[in-house]
Amino acid sequence: MAQREGGRRIAIVTGSALGLGYELTRQLIEAGWFVAGIDFNEERQLELAKEFPADAYRAFIGDVSDEIFVKRSVGEIARIGHVDLLINNAGQPSFKTPTAYEAADVDKCLKGLKGMILWSVETLRACEERDLKIANVMSTAATRGNANESVYCATKWGEKGYTQSLKAAYKGTSVKIVGVYPGGIDTDFYRESHDYVSIDKQHTFMRPDELALVILFNLVNDANLTVSDILIERNYV
């Protein structure tokens, strides 16, 4: 196995700048991981580069669906050491009535699916298809149809199909594929859709730090076991 950064395990987290991605990154670093964080938000990435130690976090700034950026970034990360974990977390929301969708909305939502595929393929190549866990963070929208989320659901269902296909392709190998399906999260993800998801409703959603804790508890452990699907809903009180 390739030498790890400072003896640490190495993770790639896409969409690392804010929300769930940030919490996953922060908690992995606290657990002793080296994280390569991927995000297009340059301002936030520069902040994270100051927040986290240089030997624990490296920021990559770019579009997760840009193939050239993906290839270059994975190449640089692979030179640091063997990648143990890829978390495909980046995604683009779009919540509208069915007749309000336009081509630009479709392209926006498809960035998440395209990015998931590109990062998975390049990381698998860099790892020579061995000793790797890939966690694809989607949504409960991948498990059902929701009103005013038709295009968003379509892309999430596509991500689920891709995830299930990877599982079949790598069954019985040292590559493990995990599908993560969280319900609503209290972040700025819905900021452009408050006519559909009100601020009051949003604040009843799951906290990103608690959600990250549950995901990583199931995803990263020393047991010789793999939780293949993680479906997480908020408690109703």
Coordinates of C-alpha atoms in Angstrom, one line a residue:
M1 CA 0.0 0.0 0.0
A2 CA 1.3 3.5 -0.8
Q3 CA 2.7 5.6 2.0
R4 CA 0.0 7.7 3.8
E5 CA 0.3 11.4 4.6
G6 CA 2.1 11.4 7.9
G7 CA 0.8 7.9 8.6
R8 CA -2.8 9.2 8.3
R9 CA -5.6 7.8 6.3
I10 CA -6.5 9.9 3.3
A11 CA -10.0 11.0 2.3
I12 CA -11.4 13.1 -0.5
V13 CA -14.6 15.0 0.3
T14 CA -16.3 16.9 -2.5
G15 CA -18.5 19.9 -1.5
S16 CA -16.3 20.3 1.5
A17 CA -16.7 24.1 2.1
L18 CA -20.1 24.3 3.7
G19 CA -22.9 22.3 5.4
L20 CA -22.6 18.5 5.6
G21 CA -19.4 18.5 3.5
Y22 CA -17.7 20.8 6.0
E23 CA -18.9 18.8 9.0
L24 CA -17.7 15.5 7.4
T25 CA -14.3 17.2 6.7
R26 CA -14.0 18.6 10.2
Q27 CA -14.9 15.4 12.0
L28 CA -12.6 13.3 9.8
I29 CA -9.7 15.7 10.6
E30 CA -10.5 15.5 14.3
A31 CA -10.3 11.7 14.0
G32 CA -6.8 12.0 12.5
W33 CA -7.5 11.8 8.8
F34 CA -5.9 13.9 6.1
V35 CA -8.6 15.4 3.9
A36 CA -8.4 16.7 0.4
G37 CA -11.4 19.1 0.2
I38 CA -13.0 19.8 -3.2
D39 CA -15.2 22.9 -3.7
F40 CA -15.8 25.7 -6.1
N41 CA -16.2 28.3 -3.3
E42 CA -12.7 29.9 -3.4
E43 CA -13.4 32.3 -0.5
R44 CA -14.5 29.5 1.8
Q45 CA -11.7 27.2 0.7
L46 CA -9.1 29.9 1.7
E47 CA -10.8 30.1 5.1
L48 CA -10.6 26.4 5.6
A49 CA -7.0 26.3 4.6
K50 CA -6.4 28.7 7.6
E51 CA -8.8 26.9 9.9
F52 CA -7.3 23.4 9.5
P53 CA -3.6 22.5 9.9
A54 CA -1.7 22.3 6.6
D55 CA -0.8 18.7 7.3
A56 CA -4.5 17.8 7.7
Y57 CA -6.3 19.6 4.9
R58 CA -5.6 20.6 1.4
A59 CA -8.0 22.7 -0.6
F60 CA -8.8 22.1 -4.3
I61 CA -10.8 24.8 -5.9
G62 CA -12.9 24.0 -9.0
D63 CA -16.0 22.5 -10.5
V64 CA -16.5 18.9 -9.5
S65 CA -18.0 18.2 -13.0
D66 CA -14.9 19.5 -14.9
E67 CA -13.1 16.4 -16.1
I68 CA -9.7 18.2 -16.5
F69 CA -9.9 19.6 -12.9
V70 CA -10.9 16.1 -11.6
K71 CA -8.0 14.3 -13.3
R72 CA -5.4 16.9 -12.2
S73 CA -6.7 17.0 -8.6
V74 CA -6.8 13.2 -8.2
G75 CA -3.3 12.9 -9.7
E76 CA -2.0 15.4 -7.1
I77 CA -3.8 13.7 -4.2
A78 CA -2.5 10.2 -5.3
R79 CA 1.0 11.5 -5.1
I80 CA 0.4 12.3 -1.4
G81 CA -0.5 8.7 -0.8
H82 CA -3.1 6.0 -1.2
V83 CA -6.7 7.3 -1.0
D84 CA -8.7 5.3 1.6
L85 CA -12.1 7.1 1.3
L86 CA -13.9 9.1 -1.3
I87 CA -17.1 10.9 -0.2
N88 CA -19.0 12.2 -3.2
N89 CA -21.0 14.9 -1.3
A90 CA -21.2 17.8 -3.8
G91 CA -24.6 18.5 -5.4
Q92 CA -26.7 21.3 -6.8
P93 CA -30.4 21.8 -5.7
S94 CA -33.3 22.9 -7.8
F95 CA -36.8 22.9 -6.4
K96 CA -39.5 24.2 -8.7
T97 CA -43.0 23.2 -9.9
P98 CA -42.8 20.8 -12.8
T99 CA -43.6 23.4 -15.5
A100 CA -41.1 25.9 -14.1
Y101 CA -38.0 23.9 -15.0
E102 CA -35.8 25.0 -17.8
A103 CA -32.7 23.4 -19.5
A104 CA -30.4 25.4 -17.2
D105 CA -32.0 23.8 -14.1
V106 CA -31.4 20.3 -15.6
D107 CA -27.8 21.1 -16.3
K108 CA -27.4 22.4 -12.8
C109 CA -28.7 19.3 -11.1
L110 CA -26.8 17.0 -13.4
K111 CA -23.5 18.5 -12.2
G112 CA -23.8 16.3 -9.1
L113 CA -24.3 13.1 -11.0
K114 CA -21.5 13.9 -13.5
G115 CA -19.1 14.8 -10.6
M116 CA -20.0 11.6 -8.8
I117 CA -19.0 9.6 -11.8
L118 CA -15.9 11.5 -12.6
W119 CA -14.5 11.4 -9.1
S120 CA -15.3 7.8 -8.6
V121 CA -13.7 6.7 -11.9
E122 CA -10.5 8.7 -11.4
T123 CA -10.1 7.7 -7.8
L124 CA -10.6 4.0 -8.7
R125 CA -8.0 4.3 -11.4
A126 CA -5.5 6.0 -9.0
C127 CA -6.1 3.3 -6.4
E128 CA -5.8 0.6 -9.0
E129 CA -9.3 -0.6 -8.0
R130 CA -8.3 -1.8 -4.6
D131 CA -8.5 -0.9 -0.9
L132 CA -11.0 2.0 -1.3
K133 CA -14.4 2.9 0.1
I134 CA -16.6 5.2 -1.9
A135 CA -19.6 6.9 -0.2
N136 CA -22.1 8.5 -2.4
V137 CA -24.1 11.1 -0.5
M138 CA -27.5 11.5 -2.2
S139 CA -30.9 12.2 -0.6
T140 CA -34.1 10.5 0.3
A141 CA -35.2 12.1 -3.0
A142 CA -33.4 9.1 -4.5
T143 CA -35.9 6.8 -2.9
R144 CA -39.2 8.5 -3.8
G145 CA -40.8 11.1 -5.9
N146 CA -41.3 14.5 -4.3
A147 CA -43.6 17.3 -5.5
N148 CA -41.7 20.3 -6.9
E149 CA -38.5 18.2 -7.1
S150 CA -39.0 16.4 -10.3
V151 CA -35.6 17.2 -11.9
Y152 CA -33.8 17.0 -8.6
C153 CA -35.3 13.6 -7.9
A154 CA -34.4 12.4 -11.5
T155 CA -30.7 13.2 -10.9
K156 CA -30.8 11.6 -7.5
W157 CA -32.4 8.4 -8.9
G158 CA -29.6 8.4 -11.5
E159 CA -27.0 8.7 -8.7
K160 CA -28.7 5.8 -6.9
G161 CA -28.5 3.7 -10.1
Y162 CA -24.9 4.5 -10.5
T163 CA -24.2 3.6 -6.9
Q164 CA -26.0 0.2 -7.2
S165 CA -24.1 -0.5 -10.4
L166 CA -20.7 0.1 -8.7
K167 CA -21.7 -2.2 -5.9
A168 CA -22.4 -5.0 -8.4
A169 CA -19.2 -4.3 -10.3
Y170 CA -17.0 -4.5 -7.1
K171 CA -18.8 -7.1 -5.1
G172 CA -16.4 -9.4 -3.4
T173 CA -13.4 -7.0 -3.8
S174 CA -11.6 -4.6 -1.5
V175 CA -13.5 -1.7 -3.1
K176 CA -16.6 -1.0 -0.9
I177 CA -19.5 1.2 -2.1
V178 CA -21.9 2.9 0.3
G179 CA -25.1 4.8 -0.6
V180 CA -26.0 7.5 1.9
Y181 CA -29.6 8.8 1.8
P182 CA -30.2 11.7 4.3
G183 CA -33.5 13.6 4.6
G184 CA -33.6 17.4 4.9
I185 CA -30.6 19.1 6.4
D186 CA -30.7 22.5 8.1
T187 CA -28.2 24.3 5.8
D188 CA -28.3 27.0 3.1
F189 CA -29.1 24.3 0.5
Y190 CA -32.7 25.5 0.3
R191 CA -31.8 29.2 0.2
E192 CA -33.2 29.8 -3.3
S193 CA -36.4 27.8 -2.6
H194 CA -37.9 29.4 0.5
D195 CA -41.3 29.6 -1.2
Y196 CA -41.2 25.8 -1.2
V197 CA -39.1 25.1 1.9
S198 CA -39.8 27.9 4.5
I199 CA -37.1 29.0 7.0
D200 CA -39.3 27.7 9.8
K201 CA -39.6 24.3 8.2
Q202 CA -35.9 24.2 7.3
H203 CA -35.0 24.7 11.0
T204 CA -36.8 21.4 11.8
F205 CA -34.4 19.5 9.6
M206 CA -31.4 17.6 10.7
R207 CA -28.3 19.4 12.0
P208 CA -25.3 18.8 9.7
D209 CA -22.9 18.1 12.6
E210 CA -25.2 15.4 14.0
L211 CA -25.8 13.9 10.6
A212 CA -22.0 13.8 9.9
L213 CA -21.5 12.0 13.2
V214 CA -24.0 9.3 12.3
I215 CA -22.7 8.9 8.8
L216 CA -19.0 8.6 9.9
F217 CA -20.0 6.2 12.8
N218 CA -21.3 3.8 10.1
L219 CA -18.8 4.6 7.4
V220 CA -15.5 4.7 9.2
N221 CA -14.7 2.1 11.8
D222 CA -12.3 -0.8 12.6
A223 CA -14.9 -3.5 12.2
N224 CA -14.5 -6.0 9.3
L225 CA -17.9 -5.0 8.1
T226 CA -19.5 -2.6 5.6
V227 CA -22.8 -0.8 6.0
S228 CA -23.8 -0.7 2.3
D229 CA -26.7 1.7 2.6
I230 CA -27.3 4.5 5.2
L231 CA -30.8 5.9 5.2
I232 CA -31.2 8.7 7.8
E233 CA -34.4 10.6 8.7
R234 CA -35.0 13.3 11.3
N235 CA -37.0 12.5 14.4
Y236 CA -40.4 14.1 14.6
V237 CA -41.3 15.6 18.0

